[in-house]
Short mmCIF file of C-alpha atoms in Angstrom, two decimals:
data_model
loop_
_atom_site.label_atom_id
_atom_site.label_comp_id
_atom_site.label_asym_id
_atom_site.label_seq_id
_atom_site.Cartn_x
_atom_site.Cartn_y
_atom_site.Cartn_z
CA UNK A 1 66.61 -29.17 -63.66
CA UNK A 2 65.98 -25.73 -64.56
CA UNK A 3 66.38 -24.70 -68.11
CA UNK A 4 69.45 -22.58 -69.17
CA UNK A 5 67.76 -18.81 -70.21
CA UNK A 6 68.13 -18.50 -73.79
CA UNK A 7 71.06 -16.04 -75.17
CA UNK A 8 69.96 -12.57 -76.14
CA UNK A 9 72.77 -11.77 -78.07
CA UNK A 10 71.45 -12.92 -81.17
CA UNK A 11 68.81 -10.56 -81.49
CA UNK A 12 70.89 -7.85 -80.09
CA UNK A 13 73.11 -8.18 -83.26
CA UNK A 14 70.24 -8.58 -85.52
CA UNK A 15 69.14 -5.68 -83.79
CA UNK A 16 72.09 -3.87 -84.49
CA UNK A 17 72.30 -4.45 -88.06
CA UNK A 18 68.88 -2.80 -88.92
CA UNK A 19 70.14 0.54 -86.84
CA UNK A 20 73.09 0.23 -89.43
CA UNK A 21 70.38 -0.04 -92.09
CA UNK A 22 69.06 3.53 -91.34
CA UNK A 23 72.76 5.43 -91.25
CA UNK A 24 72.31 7.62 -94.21
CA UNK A 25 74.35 7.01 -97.09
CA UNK A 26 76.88 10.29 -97.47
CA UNK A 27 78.64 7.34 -94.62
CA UNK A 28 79.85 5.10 -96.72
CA UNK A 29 82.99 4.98 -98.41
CA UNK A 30 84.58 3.70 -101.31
CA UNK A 31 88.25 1.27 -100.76
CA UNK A 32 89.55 0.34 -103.75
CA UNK A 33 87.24 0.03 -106.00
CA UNK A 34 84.71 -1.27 -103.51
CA UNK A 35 81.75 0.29 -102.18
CA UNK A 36 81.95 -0.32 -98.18
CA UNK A 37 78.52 0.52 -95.82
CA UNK A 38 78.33 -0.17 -92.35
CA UNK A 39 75.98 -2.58 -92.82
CA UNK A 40 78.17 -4.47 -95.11
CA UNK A 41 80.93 -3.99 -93.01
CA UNK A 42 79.10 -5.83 -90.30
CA UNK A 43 77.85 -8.73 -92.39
CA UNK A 44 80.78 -9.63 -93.33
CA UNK A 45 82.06 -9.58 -90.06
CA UNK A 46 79.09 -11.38 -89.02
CA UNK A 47 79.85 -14.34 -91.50
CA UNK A 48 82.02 -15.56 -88.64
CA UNK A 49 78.86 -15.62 -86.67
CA UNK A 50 77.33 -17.91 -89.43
CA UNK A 51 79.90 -19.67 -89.62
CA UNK A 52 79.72 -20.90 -85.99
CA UNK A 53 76.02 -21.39 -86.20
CA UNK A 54 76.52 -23.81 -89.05
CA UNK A 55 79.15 -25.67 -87.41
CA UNK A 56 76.74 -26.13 -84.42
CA UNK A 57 74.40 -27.90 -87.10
CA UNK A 58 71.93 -24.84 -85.20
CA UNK A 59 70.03 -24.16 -88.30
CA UNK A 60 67.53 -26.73 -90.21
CA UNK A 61 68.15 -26.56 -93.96
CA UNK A 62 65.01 -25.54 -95.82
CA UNK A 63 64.54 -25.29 -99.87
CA UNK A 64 65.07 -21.83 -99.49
CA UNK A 65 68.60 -21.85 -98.38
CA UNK A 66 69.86 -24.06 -101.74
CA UNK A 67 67.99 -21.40 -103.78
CA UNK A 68 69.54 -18.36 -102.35
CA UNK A 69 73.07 -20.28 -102.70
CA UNK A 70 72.14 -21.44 -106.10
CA UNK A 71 70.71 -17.32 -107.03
CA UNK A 72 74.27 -15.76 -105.46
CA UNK A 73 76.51 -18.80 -107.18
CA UNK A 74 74.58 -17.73 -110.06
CA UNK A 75 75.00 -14.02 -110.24
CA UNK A 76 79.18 -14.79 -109.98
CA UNK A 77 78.67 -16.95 -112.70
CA UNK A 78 76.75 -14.78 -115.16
CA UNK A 79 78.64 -11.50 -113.87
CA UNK A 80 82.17 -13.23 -115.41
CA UNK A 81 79.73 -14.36 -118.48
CA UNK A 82 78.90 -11.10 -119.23
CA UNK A 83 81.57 -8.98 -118.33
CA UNK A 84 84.21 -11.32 -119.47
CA UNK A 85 86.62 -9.73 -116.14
CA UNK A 86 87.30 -11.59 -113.08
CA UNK A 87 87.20 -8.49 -111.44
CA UNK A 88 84.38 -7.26 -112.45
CA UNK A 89 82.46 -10.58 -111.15
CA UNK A 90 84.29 -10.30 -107.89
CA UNK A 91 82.41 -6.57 -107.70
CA UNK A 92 79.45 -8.02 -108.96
CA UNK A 93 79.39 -11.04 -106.93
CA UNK A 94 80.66 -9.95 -103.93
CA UNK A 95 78.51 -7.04 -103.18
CA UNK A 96 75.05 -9.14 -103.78
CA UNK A 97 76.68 -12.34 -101.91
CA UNK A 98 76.99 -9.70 -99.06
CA UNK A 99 73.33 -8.09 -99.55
CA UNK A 100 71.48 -11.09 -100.24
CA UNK A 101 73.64 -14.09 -99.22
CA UNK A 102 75.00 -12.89 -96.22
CA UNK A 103 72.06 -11.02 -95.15
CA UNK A 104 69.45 -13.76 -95.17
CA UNK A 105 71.53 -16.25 -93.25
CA UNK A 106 72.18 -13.59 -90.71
CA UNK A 107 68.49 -13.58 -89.84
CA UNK A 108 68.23 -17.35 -90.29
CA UNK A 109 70.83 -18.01 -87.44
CA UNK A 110 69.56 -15.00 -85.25
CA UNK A 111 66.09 -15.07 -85.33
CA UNK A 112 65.08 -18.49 -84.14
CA UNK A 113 61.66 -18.05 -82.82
CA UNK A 114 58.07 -15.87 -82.69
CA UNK A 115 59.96 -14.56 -78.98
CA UNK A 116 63.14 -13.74 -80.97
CA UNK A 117 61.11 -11.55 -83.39
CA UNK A 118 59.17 -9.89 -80.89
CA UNK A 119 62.40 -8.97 -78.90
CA UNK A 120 63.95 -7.78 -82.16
CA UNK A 121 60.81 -5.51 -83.13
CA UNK A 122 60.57 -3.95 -79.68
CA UNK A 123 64.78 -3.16 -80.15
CA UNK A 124 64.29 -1.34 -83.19
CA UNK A 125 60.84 0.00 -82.88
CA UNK A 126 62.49 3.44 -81.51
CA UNK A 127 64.61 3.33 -84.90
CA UNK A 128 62.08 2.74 -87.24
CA UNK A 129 59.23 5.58 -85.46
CA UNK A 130 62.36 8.58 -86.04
CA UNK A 131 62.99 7.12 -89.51
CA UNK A 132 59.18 7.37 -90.45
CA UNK A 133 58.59 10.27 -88.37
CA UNK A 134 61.85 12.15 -90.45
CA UNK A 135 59.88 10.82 -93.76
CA UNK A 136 56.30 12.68 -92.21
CA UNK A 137 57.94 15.61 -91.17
CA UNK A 138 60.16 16.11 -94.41
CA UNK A 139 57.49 15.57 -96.52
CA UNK A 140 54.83 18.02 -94.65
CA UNK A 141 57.57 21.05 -94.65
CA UNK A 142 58.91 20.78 -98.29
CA UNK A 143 62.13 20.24 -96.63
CA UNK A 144 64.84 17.30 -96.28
CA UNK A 145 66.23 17.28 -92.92
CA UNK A 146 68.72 14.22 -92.61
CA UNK A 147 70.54 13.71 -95.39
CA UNK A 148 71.82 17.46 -95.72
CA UNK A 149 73.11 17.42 -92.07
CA UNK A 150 74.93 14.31 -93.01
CA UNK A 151 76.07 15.62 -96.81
CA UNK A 152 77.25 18.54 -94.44
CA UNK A 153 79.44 16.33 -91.86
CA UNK A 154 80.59 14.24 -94.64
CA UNK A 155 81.48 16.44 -97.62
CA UNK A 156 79.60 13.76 -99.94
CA UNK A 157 76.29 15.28 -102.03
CA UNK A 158 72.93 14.30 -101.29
CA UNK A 159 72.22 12.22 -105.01
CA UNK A 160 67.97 12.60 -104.37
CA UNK A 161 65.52 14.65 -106.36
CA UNK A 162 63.64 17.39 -105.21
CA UNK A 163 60.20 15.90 -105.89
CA UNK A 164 56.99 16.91 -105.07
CA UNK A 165 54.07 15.21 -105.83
CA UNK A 166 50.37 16.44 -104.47
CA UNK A 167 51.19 19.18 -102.82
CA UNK A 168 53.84 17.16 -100.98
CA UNK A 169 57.57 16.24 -101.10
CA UNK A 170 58.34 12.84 -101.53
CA UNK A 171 60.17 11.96 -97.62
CA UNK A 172 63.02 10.07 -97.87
CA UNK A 173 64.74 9.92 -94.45
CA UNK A 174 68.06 8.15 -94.77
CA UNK A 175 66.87 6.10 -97.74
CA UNK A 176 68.43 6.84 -101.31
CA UNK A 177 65.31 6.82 -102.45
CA UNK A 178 61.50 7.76 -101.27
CA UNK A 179 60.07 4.57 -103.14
CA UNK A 180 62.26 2.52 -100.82
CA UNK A 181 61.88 4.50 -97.90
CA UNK A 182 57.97 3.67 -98.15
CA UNK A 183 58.06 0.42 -99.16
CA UNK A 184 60.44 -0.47 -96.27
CA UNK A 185 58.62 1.48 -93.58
CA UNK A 186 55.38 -0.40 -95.12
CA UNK A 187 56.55 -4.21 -94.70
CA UNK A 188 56.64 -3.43 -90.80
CA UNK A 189 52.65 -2.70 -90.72
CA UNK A 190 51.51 -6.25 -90.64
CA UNK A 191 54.18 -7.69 -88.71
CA UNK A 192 53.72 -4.82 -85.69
CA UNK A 193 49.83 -4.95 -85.98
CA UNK A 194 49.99 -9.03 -85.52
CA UNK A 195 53.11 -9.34 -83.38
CA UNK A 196 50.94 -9.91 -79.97
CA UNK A 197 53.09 -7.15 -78.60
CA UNK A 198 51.30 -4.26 -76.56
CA UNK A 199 52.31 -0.89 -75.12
CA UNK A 200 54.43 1.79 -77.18
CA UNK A 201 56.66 -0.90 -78.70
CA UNK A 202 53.43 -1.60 -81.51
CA UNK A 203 52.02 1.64 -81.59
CA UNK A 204 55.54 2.94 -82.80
CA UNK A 205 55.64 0.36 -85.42
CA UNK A 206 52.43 0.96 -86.60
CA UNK A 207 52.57 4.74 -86.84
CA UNK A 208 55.75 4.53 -88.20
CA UNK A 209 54.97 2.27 -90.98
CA UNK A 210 51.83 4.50 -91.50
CA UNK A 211 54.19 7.21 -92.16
CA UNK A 212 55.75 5.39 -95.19
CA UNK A 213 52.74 7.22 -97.65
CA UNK A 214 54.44 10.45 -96.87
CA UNK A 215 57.27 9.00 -99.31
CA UNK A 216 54.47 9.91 -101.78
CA UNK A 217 54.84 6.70 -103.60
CA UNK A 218 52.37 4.63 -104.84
CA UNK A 219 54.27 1.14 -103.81
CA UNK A 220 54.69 2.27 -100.36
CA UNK A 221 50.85 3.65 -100.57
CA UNK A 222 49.82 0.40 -101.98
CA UNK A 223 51.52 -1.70 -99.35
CA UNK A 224 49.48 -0.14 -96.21
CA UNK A 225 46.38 -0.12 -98.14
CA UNK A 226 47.12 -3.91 -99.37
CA UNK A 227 48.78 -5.21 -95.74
CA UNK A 228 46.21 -3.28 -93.97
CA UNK A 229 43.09 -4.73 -95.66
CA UNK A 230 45.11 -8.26 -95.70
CA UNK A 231 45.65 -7.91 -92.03
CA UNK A 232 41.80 -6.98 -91.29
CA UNK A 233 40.50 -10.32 -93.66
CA UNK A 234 42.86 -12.33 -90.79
CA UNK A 235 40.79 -10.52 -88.40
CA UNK A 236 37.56 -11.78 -90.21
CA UNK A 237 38.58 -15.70 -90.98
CA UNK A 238 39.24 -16.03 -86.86
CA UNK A 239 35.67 -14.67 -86.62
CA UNK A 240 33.74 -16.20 -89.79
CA UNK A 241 33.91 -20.43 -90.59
CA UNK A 242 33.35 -19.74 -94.44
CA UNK A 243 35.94 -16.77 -94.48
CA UNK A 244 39.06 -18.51 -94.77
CA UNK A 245 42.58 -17.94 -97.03
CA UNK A 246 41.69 -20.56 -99.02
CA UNK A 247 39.09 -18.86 -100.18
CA UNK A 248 41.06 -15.69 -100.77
CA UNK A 249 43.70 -17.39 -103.09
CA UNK A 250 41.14 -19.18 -105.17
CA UNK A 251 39.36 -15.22 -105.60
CA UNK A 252 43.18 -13.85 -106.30
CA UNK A 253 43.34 -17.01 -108.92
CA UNK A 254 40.29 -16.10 -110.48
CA UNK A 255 40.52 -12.49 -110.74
CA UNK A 256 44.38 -12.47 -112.19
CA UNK A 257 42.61 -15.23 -114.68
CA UNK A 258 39.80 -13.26 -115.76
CA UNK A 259 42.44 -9.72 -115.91
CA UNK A 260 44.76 -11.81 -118.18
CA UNK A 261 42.06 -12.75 -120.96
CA UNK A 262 39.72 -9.87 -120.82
CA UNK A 263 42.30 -6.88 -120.79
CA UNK A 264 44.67 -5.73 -123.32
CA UNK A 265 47.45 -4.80 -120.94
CA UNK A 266 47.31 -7.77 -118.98
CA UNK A 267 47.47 -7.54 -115.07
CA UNK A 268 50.65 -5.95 -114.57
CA UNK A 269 49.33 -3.27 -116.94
CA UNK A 270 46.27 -2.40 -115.37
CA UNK A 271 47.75 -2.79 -112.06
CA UNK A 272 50.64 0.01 -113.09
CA UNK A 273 48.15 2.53 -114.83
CA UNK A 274 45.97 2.73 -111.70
CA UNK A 275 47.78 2.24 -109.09
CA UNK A 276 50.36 4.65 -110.38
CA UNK A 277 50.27 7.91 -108.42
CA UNK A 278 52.07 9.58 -111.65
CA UNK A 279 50.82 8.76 -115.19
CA UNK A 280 54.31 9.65 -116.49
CA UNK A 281 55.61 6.69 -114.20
CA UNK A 282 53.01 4.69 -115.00
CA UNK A 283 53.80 4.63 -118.37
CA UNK A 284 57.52 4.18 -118.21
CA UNK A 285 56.86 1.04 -116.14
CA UNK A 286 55.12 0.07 -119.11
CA UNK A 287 57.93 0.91 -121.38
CA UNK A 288 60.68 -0.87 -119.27
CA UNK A 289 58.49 -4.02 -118.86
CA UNK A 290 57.67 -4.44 -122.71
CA UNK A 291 61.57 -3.04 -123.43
CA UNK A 292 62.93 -5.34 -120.74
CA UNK A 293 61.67 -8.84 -121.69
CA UNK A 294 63.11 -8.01 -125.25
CA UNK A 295 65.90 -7.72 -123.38
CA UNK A 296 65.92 -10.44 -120.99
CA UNK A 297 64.83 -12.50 -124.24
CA UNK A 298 68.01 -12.38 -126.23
CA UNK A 299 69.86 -12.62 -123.27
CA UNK A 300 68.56 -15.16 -121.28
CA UNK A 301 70.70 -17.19 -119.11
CA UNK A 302 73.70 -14.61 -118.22
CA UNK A 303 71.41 -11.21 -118.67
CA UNK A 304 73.23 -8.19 -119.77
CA UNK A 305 75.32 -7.23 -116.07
CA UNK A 306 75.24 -3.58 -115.47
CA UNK A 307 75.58 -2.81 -119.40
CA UNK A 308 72.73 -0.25 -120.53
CA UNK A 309 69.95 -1.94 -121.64
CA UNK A 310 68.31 -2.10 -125.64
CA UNK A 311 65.45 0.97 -125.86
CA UNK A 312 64.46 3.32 -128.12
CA UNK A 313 66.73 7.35 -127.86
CA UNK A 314 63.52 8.95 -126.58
CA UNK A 315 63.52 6.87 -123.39
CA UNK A 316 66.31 8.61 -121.96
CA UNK A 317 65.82 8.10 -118.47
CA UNK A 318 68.11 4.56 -117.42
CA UNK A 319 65.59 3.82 -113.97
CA UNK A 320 64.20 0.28 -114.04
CA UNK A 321 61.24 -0.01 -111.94
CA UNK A 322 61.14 -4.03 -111.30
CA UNK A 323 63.34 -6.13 -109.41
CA UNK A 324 62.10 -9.11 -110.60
CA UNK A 325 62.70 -8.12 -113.99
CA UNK A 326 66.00 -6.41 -113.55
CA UNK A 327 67.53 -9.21 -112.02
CA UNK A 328 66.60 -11.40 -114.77
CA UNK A 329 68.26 -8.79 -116.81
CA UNK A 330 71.71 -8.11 -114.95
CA UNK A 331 71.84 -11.86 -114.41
CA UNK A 332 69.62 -13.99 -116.27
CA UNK A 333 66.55 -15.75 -115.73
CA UNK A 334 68.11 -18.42 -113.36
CA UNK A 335 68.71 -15.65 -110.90
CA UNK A 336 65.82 -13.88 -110.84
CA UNK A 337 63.81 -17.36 -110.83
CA UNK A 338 66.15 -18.98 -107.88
CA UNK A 339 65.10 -15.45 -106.02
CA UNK A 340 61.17 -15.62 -106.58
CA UNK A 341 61.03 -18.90 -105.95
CA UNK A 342 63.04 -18.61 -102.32
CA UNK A 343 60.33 -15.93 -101.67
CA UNK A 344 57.19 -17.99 -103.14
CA UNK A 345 58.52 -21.57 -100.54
CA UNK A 346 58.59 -19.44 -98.06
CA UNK A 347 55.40 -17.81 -97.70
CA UNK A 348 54.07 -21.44 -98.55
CA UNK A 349 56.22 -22.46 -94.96
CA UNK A 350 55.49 -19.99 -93.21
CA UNK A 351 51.66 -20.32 -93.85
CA UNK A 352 51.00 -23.74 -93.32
CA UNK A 353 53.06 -23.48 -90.14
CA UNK A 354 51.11 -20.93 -88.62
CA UNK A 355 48.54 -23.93 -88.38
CA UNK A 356 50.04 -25.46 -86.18
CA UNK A 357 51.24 -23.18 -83.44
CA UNK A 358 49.33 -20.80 -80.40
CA UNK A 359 46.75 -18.37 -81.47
CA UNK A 360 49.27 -15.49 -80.72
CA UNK A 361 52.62 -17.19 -82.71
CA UNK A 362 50.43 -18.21 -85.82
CA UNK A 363 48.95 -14.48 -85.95
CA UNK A 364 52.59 -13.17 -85.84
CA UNK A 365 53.56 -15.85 -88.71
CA UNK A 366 50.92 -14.11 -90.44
CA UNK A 367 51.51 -10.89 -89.95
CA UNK A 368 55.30 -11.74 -91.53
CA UNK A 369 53.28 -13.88 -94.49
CA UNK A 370 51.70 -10.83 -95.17
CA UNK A 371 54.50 -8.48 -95.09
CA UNK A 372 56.90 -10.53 -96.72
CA UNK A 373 53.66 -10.86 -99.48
CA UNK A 374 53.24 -7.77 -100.00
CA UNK A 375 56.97 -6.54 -100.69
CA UNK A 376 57.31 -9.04 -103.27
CA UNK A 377 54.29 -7.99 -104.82
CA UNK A 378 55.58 -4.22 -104.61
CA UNK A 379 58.83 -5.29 -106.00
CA UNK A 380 57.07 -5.16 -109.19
CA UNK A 381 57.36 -1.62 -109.45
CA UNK A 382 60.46 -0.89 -107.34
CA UNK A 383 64.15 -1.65 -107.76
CA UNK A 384 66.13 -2.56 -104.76
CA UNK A 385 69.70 -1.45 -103.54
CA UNK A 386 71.66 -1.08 -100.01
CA UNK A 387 69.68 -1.04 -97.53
CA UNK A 388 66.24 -1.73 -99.01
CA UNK A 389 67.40 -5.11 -100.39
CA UNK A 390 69.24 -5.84 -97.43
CA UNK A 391 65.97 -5.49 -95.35
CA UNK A 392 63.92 -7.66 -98.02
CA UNK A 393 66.37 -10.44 -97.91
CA UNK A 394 66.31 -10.01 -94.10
CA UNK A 395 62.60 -10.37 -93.82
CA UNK A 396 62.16 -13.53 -96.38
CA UNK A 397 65.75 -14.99 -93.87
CA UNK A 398 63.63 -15.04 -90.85
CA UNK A 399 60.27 -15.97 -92.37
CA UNK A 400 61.66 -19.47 -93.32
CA UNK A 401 63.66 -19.77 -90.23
CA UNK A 402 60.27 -19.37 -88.36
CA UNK A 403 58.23 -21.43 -91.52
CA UNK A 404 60.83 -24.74 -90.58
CA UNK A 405 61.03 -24.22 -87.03
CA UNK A 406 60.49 -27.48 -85.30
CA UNK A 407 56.97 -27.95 -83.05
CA UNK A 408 58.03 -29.41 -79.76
CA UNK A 409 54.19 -30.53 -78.86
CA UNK A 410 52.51 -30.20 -81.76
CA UNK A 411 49.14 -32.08 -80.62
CA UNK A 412 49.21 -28.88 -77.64
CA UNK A 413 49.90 -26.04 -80.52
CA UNK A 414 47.06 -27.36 -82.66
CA UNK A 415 44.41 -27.10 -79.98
CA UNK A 416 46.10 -23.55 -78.80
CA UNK A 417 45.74 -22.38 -82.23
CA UNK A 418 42.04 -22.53 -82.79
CA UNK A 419 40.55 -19.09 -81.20
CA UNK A 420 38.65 -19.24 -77.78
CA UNK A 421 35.09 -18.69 -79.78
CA UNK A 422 35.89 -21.38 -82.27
CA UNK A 423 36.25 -23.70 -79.11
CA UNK A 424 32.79 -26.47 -78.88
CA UNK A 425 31.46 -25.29 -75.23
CA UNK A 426 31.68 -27.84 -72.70
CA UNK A 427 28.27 -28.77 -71.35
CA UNK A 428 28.16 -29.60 -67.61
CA UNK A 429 25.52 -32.35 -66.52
#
């Protein structure tokens, strides 16, 4: 009997949700209090979705899941704790139960498979090329060219710096920020360059998440240079028996080692000041990481919520560059570590599945390994919000979907994964 054709809609609607993604903010609207986006409109909307994936038992539950359940459960929790309003933790809670919660189980149930993420990046590949091409072109001409069309159809202001930095301005498309403009438009590099897809579907992706430097930030800047050489050392341990990513990690180990003991400002300090593309910055992420654990320190389990944090008057500025860190902050350091460790499992899942699938599905398993990888490790210098955490949540969603998806003929994908030259020849009598 033939087999039934798979359903498309799935990907169409996760499809969907990352063209809401890119609507520029001056959209949205505020109902009573709360803060309403298109995107969040449509997630919660699309809970009903979930809900009748779960009740088809369709998804496998993976370690992951319980953490993000246990991080969101959390943040209600230590939003009443620190607020003391029931209110206020419905605000709290409900808006990151939407952006996190909500958002990773909506790529769990609708990306199911390496075919499911190729059909989704060839869907939004048109999307993402205007985005970074807006970002380019902005930052080339000294001029922002989305947002003020939409502050002018909307009424609303456009709440973004005029920045320039090297000659350039600092491209922010629909983003409400350049640093997450870039560091969004760089997570697609490795996933287009190792997605197996050809044609003008990749070569959009890859342009446009080349594009993501003209945000002028050093995250986004660090992200291609980091997922680019990442993707090319894949490249080499298909090619090279001794090159492998076992090798890589145990170099990582021993370098962040070596950084810790031998240098005063540890790794995350040396890795700020030159990596930085502005000193000034460089040294406020400094300030709010050494500030920041005194914080997180006296308030450890429940954080502070969205109070302003302990610093000295001079630091006037109220930015804090670290996700990681601020959501230990807002909501203690049960959040932050239920969070990190959803993201650490899965890149763990995702990696050692990749050894057992085709040549073509374990390269795009590493291409998201990779991305996913990399934004975590940018996340160290970036605060997320809307749409940018949204997409991050997304991304680490469909990695573990694809990390626990089950191997039909495993034996078959073990021998298709090994590349043609790694193959013994056969030798004919």
């Amino acid at each position: 009997m033939p087999q039934r054709k798979a359903s498309t809609l799935p990907v169409t609607l996760a499809a969907v949700l990352v063209y809401l993604l890119l609507i520029p903010q001056q959209f949205n609207v505020t109902l009573g209090g709360v803060y309403l986006s298109a995107f969040r409109v449509f997630l919660l909307g699309g809970s009903l979705y979930l809900l009748a994936g779960a009740l088809q038992k369709n998804l496998r539950f993976a370690w992951p899941d319980l953490m993000i359940i246990m991080a969101v459960a959390w943040i209600w929790l230590a939003s009443y704790m620190s607020s003391g309003s029931v209110v206020t933790a419905i605000e709290m809670g409900g808006s990151h139960t939407v952006d996190i919660g909500l958002a990773y189980f909506f790529a769990r149930a609708t990306i199911r498979t390496p075919t499911d993420l190729r059909r989704l990046l060839v869907l939004i590949a048109p999307g993402v090329f205007i985005m970074g091409t807006v970002i380019a072109v902005e930052s080339i001409s000294r001029a922002y060219i989305l947002q003020p069309i939409a502050s002018a159809l909307t009424g609303q202001p456009m709440p973004i710096n005029y920045e320039i930095r090297m000659g350039l301005l600092r491209g922010t498309a629909s983003f409400p920020h350049p640093i997450l403009a870039g560091i969004v438009m760089a997570s697609f590099l490795s996933i287009y360059l190792m997605s197996g897809l050809r044609g003008w579907p990749k070569i959009l992706g890859v342009v446009a998440a080349a594009f993501g430097v003209f945000s002028m930030s050093s995250a986004a800047m660090l992200g291609v240079v980091v997922g680019g050489i990442l993707v090319a050392y894949d490249w080499l341990s298909e090619r090279i028996a001794n090159v492998t990513w076992r090798l890589f990690m145990i170099f990582v180990s021993i370098l962040y080692v070596t950084v810790e003991l031998t240098s005063n400002s540890g790794f995350y300090g040396l890795l700020i000041r030159y990596a930085s593309l502005n000193t000034g910055s460089a040294y406020n992420r400094i300030l709010i990481w050494n500030y920041g654990t005194e914080n997180i320190a006296r308030h450890p389990w429940f954080g502070i919520g969205y109070a302003d944090w302990d610093r000295p008057d001079w630091m006037h500025w109220g930015s804090f560059d670290h996700f990681w860190l601020i959501s230990a902050l807002r909501f203690g350091i049960p959040a932050a570590f239920f969070l990190l460790g959803a993201a650490l499992i899965a890149l763990v899942m995702v990696a050692k599945r990749s050894r057992d699938l085709p040549l073509h599905d374990a390269r795009l398993l590493r291409g998201i390994a990779i991305s996913l990888a990399v934004f975590a490790l940018g996340l160290n210098s970036v605060t997320l919000w809307m749409s940018a955490l949204v997409w991050f949540f997304m991304l680490l969603g469909l990695t573990v979907t694809l990390g626990s998806s089950p191997l039909r003929r495993p034996s078959i994908y073990r021998q298709a994964a090994r590349p043609p030259y790694a193959q013994k020849p056969v030798v004919q009598n």
